[in-house]
Coordinates of C-alpha atoms in Angstrom, one line a residue:
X1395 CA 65.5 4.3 29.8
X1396 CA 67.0 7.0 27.4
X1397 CA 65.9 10.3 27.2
X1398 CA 64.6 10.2 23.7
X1399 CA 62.7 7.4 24.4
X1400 CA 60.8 8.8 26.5
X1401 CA 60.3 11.7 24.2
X1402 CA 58.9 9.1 21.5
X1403 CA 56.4 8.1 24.0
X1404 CA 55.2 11.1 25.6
X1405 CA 55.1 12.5 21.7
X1406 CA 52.9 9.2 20.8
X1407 CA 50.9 9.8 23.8
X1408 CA 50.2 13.3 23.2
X1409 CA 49.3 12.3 19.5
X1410 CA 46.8 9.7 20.5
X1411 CA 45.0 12.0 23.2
X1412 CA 44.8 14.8 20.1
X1413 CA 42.9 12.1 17.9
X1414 CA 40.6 10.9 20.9
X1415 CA 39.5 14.5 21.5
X1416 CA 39.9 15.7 17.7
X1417 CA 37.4 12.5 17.3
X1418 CA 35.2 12.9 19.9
X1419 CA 35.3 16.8 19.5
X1420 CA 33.9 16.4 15.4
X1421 CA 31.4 13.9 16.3
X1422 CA 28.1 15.0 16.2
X1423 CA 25.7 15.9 18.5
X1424 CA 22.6 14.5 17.7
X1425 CA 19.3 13.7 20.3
X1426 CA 16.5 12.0 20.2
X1427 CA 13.7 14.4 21.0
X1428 CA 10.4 13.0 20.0
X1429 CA 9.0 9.6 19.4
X1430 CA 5.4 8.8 18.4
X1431 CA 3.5 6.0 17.1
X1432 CA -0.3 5.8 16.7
X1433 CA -1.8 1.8 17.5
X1434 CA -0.5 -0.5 14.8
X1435 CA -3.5 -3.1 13.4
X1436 CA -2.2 -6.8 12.8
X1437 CA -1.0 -7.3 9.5
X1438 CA -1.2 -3.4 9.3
X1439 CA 1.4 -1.1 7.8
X1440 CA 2.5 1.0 10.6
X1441 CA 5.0 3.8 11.3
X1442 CA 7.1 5.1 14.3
X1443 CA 7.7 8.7 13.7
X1444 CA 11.0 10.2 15.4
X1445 CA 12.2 13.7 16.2
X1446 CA 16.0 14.0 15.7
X1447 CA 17.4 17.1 16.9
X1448 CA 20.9 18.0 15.6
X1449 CA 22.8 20.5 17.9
X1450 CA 25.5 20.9 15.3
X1451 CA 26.2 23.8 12.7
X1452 CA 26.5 21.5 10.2
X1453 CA 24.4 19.2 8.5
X1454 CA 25.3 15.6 9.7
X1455 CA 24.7 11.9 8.5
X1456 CA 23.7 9.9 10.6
X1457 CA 22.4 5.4 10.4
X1458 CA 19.2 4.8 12.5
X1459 CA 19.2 1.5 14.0
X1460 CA 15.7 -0.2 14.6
X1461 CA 15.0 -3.1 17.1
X1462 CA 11.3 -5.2 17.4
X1463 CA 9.8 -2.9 14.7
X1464 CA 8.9 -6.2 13.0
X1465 CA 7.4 -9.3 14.7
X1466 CA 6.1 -12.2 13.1
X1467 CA 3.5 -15.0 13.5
X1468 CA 5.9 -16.9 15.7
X1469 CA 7.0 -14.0 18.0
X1470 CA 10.4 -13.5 16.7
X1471 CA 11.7 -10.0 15.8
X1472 CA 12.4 -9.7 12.6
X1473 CA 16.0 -7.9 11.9
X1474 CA 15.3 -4.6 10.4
X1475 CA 18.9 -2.9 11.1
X1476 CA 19.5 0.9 9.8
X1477 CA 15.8 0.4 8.6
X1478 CA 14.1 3.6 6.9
X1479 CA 10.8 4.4 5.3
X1480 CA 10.7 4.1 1.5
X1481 CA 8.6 6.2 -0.6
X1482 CA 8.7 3.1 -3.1
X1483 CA 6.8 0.8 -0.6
X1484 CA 3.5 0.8 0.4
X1485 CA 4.0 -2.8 1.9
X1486 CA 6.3 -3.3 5.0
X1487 CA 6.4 -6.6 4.8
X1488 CA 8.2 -6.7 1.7
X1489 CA 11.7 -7.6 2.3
X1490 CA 13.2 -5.5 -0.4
X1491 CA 12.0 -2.5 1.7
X1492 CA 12.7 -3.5 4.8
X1493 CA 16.8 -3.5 5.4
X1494 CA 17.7 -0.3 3.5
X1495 CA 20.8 0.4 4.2
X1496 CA 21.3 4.5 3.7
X1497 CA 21.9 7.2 6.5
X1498 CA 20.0 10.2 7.4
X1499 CA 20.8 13.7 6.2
X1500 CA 20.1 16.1 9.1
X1501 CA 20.1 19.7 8.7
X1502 CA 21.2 21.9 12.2
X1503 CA 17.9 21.6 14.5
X1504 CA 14.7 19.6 14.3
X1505 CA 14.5 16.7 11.5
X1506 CA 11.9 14.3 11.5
X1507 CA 12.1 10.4 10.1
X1508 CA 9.9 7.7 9.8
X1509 CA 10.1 3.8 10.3
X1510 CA 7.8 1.2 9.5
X1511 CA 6.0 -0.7 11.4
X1512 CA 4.6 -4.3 11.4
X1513 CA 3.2 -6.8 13.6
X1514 CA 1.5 -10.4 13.4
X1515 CA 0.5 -10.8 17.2
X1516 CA -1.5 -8.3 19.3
X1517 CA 0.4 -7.1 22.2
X1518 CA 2.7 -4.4 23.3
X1519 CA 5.8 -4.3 21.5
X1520 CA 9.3 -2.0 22.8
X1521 CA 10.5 -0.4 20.0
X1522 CA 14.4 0.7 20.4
X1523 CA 15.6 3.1 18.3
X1524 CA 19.5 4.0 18.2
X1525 CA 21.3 6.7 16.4
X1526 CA 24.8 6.0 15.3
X1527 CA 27.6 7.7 13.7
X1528 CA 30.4 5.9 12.2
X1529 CA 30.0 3.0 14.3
X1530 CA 29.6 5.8 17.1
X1531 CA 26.4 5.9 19.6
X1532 CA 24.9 9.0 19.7
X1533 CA 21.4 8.5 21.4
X1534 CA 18.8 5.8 22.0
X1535 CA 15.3 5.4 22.9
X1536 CA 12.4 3.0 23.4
X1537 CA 9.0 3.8 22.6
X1538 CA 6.3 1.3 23.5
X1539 CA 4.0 0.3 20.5
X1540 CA 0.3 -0.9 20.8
X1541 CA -1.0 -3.7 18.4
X1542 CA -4.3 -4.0 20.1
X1543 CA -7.6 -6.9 19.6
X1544 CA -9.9 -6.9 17.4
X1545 CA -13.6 -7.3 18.8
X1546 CA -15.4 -9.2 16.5
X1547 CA -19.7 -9.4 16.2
X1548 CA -21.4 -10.7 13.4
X1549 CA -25.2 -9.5 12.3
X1550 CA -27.2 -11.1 10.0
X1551 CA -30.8 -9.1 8.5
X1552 CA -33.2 -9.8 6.0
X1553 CA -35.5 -8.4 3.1
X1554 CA -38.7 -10.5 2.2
X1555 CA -40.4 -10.1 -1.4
X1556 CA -43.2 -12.2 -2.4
X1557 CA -43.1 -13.0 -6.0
X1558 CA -45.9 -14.7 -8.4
X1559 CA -45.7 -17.8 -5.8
X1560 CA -42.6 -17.8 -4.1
X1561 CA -41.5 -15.6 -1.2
X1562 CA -37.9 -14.3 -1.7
X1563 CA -35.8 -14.0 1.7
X1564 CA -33.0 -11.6 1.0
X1565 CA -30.0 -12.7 3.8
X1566 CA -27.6 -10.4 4.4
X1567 CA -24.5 -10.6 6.9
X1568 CA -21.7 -7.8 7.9
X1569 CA -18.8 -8.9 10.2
X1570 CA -18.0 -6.3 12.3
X1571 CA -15.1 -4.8 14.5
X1572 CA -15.6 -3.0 17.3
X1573 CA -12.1 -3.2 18.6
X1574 CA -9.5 -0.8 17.4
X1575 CA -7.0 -3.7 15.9
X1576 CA -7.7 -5.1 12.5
X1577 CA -8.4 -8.8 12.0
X1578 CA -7.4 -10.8 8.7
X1579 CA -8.1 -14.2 7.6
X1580 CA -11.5 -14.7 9.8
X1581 CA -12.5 -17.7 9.2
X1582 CA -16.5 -17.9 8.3
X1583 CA -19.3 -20.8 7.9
X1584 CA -22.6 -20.6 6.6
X1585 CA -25.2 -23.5 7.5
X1586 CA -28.5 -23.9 6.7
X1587 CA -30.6 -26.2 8.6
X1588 CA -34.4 -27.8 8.1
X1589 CA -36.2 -27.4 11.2
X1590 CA -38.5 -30.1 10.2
X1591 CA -35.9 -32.7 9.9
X1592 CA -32.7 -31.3 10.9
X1593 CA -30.9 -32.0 8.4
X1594 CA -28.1 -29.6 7.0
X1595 CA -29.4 -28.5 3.3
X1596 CA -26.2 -26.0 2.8
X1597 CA -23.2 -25.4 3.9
X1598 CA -20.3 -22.8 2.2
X1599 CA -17.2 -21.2 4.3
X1600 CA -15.1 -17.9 3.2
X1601 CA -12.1 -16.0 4.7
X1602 CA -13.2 -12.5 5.6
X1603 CA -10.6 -9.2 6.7
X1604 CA -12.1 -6.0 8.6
X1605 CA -10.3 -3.0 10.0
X1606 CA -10.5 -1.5 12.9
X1607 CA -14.0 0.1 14.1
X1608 CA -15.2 -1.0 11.0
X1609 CA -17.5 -3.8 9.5
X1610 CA -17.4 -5.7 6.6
X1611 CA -19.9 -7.6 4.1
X1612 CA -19.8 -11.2 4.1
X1613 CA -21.4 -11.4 0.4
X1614 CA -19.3 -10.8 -2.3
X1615 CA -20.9 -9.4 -5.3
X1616 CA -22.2 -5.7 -5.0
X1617 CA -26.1 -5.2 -4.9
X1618 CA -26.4 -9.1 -4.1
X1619 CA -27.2 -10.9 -0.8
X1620 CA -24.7 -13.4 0.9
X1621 CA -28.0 -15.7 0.6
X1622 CA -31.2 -16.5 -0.4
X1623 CA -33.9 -18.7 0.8
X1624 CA -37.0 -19.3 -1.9
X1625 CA -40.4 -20.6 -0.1
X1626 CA -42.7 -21.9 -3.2
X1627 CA -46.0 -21.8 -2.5
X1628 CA -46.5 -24.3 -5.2
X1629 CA -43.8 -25.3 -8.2
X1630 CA -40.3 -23.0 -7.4
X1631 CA -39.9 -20.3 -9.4
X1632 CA -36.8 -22.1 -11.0
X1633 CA -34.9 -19.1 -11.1
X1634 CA -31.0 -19.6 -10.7
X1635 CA -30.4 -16.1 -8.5
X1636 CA -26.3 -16.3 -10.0
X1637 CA -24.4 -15.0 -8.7
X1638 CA -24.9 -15.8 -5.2
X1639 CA -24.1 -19.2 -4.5
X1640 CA -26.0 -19.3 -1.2
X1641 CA -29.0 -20.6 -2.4
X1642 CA -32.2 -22.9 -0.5
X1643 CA -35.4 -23.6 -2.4
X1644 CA -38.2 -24.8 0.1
X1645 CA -42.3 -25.2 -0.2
X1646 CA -45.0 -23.6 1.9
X1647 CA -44.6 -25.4 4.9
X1648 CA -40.6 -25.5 5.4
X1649 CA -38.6 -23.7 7.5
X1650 CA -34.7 -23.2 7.7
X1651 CA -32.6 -22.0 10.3
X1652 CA -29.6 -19.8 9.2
X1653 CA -26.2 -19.7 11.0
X1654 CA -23.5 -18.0 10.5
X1655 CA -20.1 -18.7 12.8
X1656 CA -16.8 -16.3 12.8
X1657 CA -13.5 -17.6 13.7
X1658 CA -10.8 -15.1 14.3
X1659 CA -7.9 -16.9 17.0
X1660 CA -9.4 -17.5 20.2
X1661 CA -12.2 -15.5 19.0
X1662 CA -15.4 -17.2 17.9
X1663 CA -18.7 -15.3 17.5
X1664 CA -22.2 -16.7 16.2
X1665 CA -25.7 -15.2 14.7
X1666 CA -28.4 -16.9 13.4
X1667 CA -32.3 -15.9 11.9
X1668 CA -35.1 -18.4 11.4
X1669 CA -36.8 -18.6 7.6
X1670 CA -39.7 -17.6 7.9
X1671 CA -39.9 -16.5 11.4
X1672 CA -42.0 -17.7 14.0
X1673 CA -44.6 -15.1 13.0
X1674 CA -44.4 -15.3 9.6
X1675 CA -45.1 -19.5 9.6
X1676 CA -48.2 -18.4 11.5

């Protein structure tokens, strides 16, 4: 081999060594110092909030690259690569928010970013976050998110006004959460029964949503009942008590038993009252 061959190939060598250590040398220097994310409801906009510490002099740009922040109704993750917050959203699930593809300006030292969040199953969900840099990995980390249950109860109270010759029965019914996941479309059934002949008199069903450690009315107009039960003592009072819909007209000597059944997954909880009560039919 000739002499100045050689000299071309320790020179191209030397050249290629220069531009690996020039490269790595220039990269950033960027850690992942802090992740945090609070319980995420189902269905509820969540966010994973990330310390990013940048060891340089220099402000840096870097891409964030998020895996299993979004899982849907079947289990799948949805892809949500170099995925970023957007102050235009307030809805995660909207897929023009959800792929944004910008980088993140980080000033020398601490920066903090968010990501959304958003989950259709309860469980536990490994979040993997990766910081790159021209195609370059700088750090990574997995933070475990919580989508926990619901824990759904239903109560159901009355008021009682007697009136000319009626008595008015005033039903009201809250479905509430005890749990610290939120739970959307629960499923809810009204039925009314005769006692006397067991027949059903009324029936009506509604979709209901309550947060977390919270509790929500199943009637839908303000200042009215989810349902009313008139007991004439004599000709009804023929009043139409719009807007509820939830209406039973009954004489002196009827009695109705009111249930009300929840359905939210696997979750199915009950609560009933009896029109007039035992006491009152005395």
């Amino acid at each position: 081999m000739r002499k100045s061959t050689l000299v071309y190939i320790s020179v191209a060598l030397l050249i290629l060594v220069l531009g690996v250590l020039w490269y790595y040398g220039n990269s950033a220097d960027v850690k992942i110092v802090d992740m945090h994310a609070p319980p995420v409801g189902i269905r509820e906009s969540g966010q994973l909030d990330i310390v990013l510490q940048n060891n340089g002099s220099k402000p840096v740009d870097v891409w964030l690259e998020v895996d299993n922040a979004f899982v849907d109704k079947n289990g799948e993750a949805r892809s949500t690569s170099r995925l970023i917050i957007s102050k235009d959203s307030v809805d995660p699930w909207d897929v023009e928010f959800v792929s944004l593809q910008k980088p993140i300006h980080l000033l020398p030292g601490n920066n903090s970013v968010s990501v959304w969040l958003g989950y259709e199953l309860p469980g536990e969900y490994p979040v993997n976050v990766k910081v790159v840099e021209n195609s370059r990995l700088l750090d990574e980390g997995t933070y475990l998110v919580q989508t926990p249950l619901p824990e759904i109860h239903l109560k159901l109270e009355y008021e009682m006004e007697s009136r000319n010759n009626s008595d008015i029965y005033r039903i009201y019914g809250y479905l509430i959460n005890n749990g610290s996941g939120s739970a959307r479309d629960v499923s809810t059934n009204l039925t009314v029964t005769d006692e006397k002949t067991g027949k059903m008199v009324l029936t009506s069903s509604g979709i209901h949503y309550v947060r977390s450690q919270d509790k929500t009315a199943l009637w839908t107009w303000p200042d009215y009942p989810y349902a009313i039960v008139e007991i004439a003592h004599g000709e009804p009072s023929g009043e139409s008590y719009m807007p509820v819909q939830n209406v039973v007209i009954g004489s002196g000597e009827d009695q109705f038993l009111i249930n009300v059944t929840s359905t939210w997954q696997d979750q199915v909880v009950s609560a009933e009252l009896l029109i007039p009560s035992e006491e009152e039919s005395r």
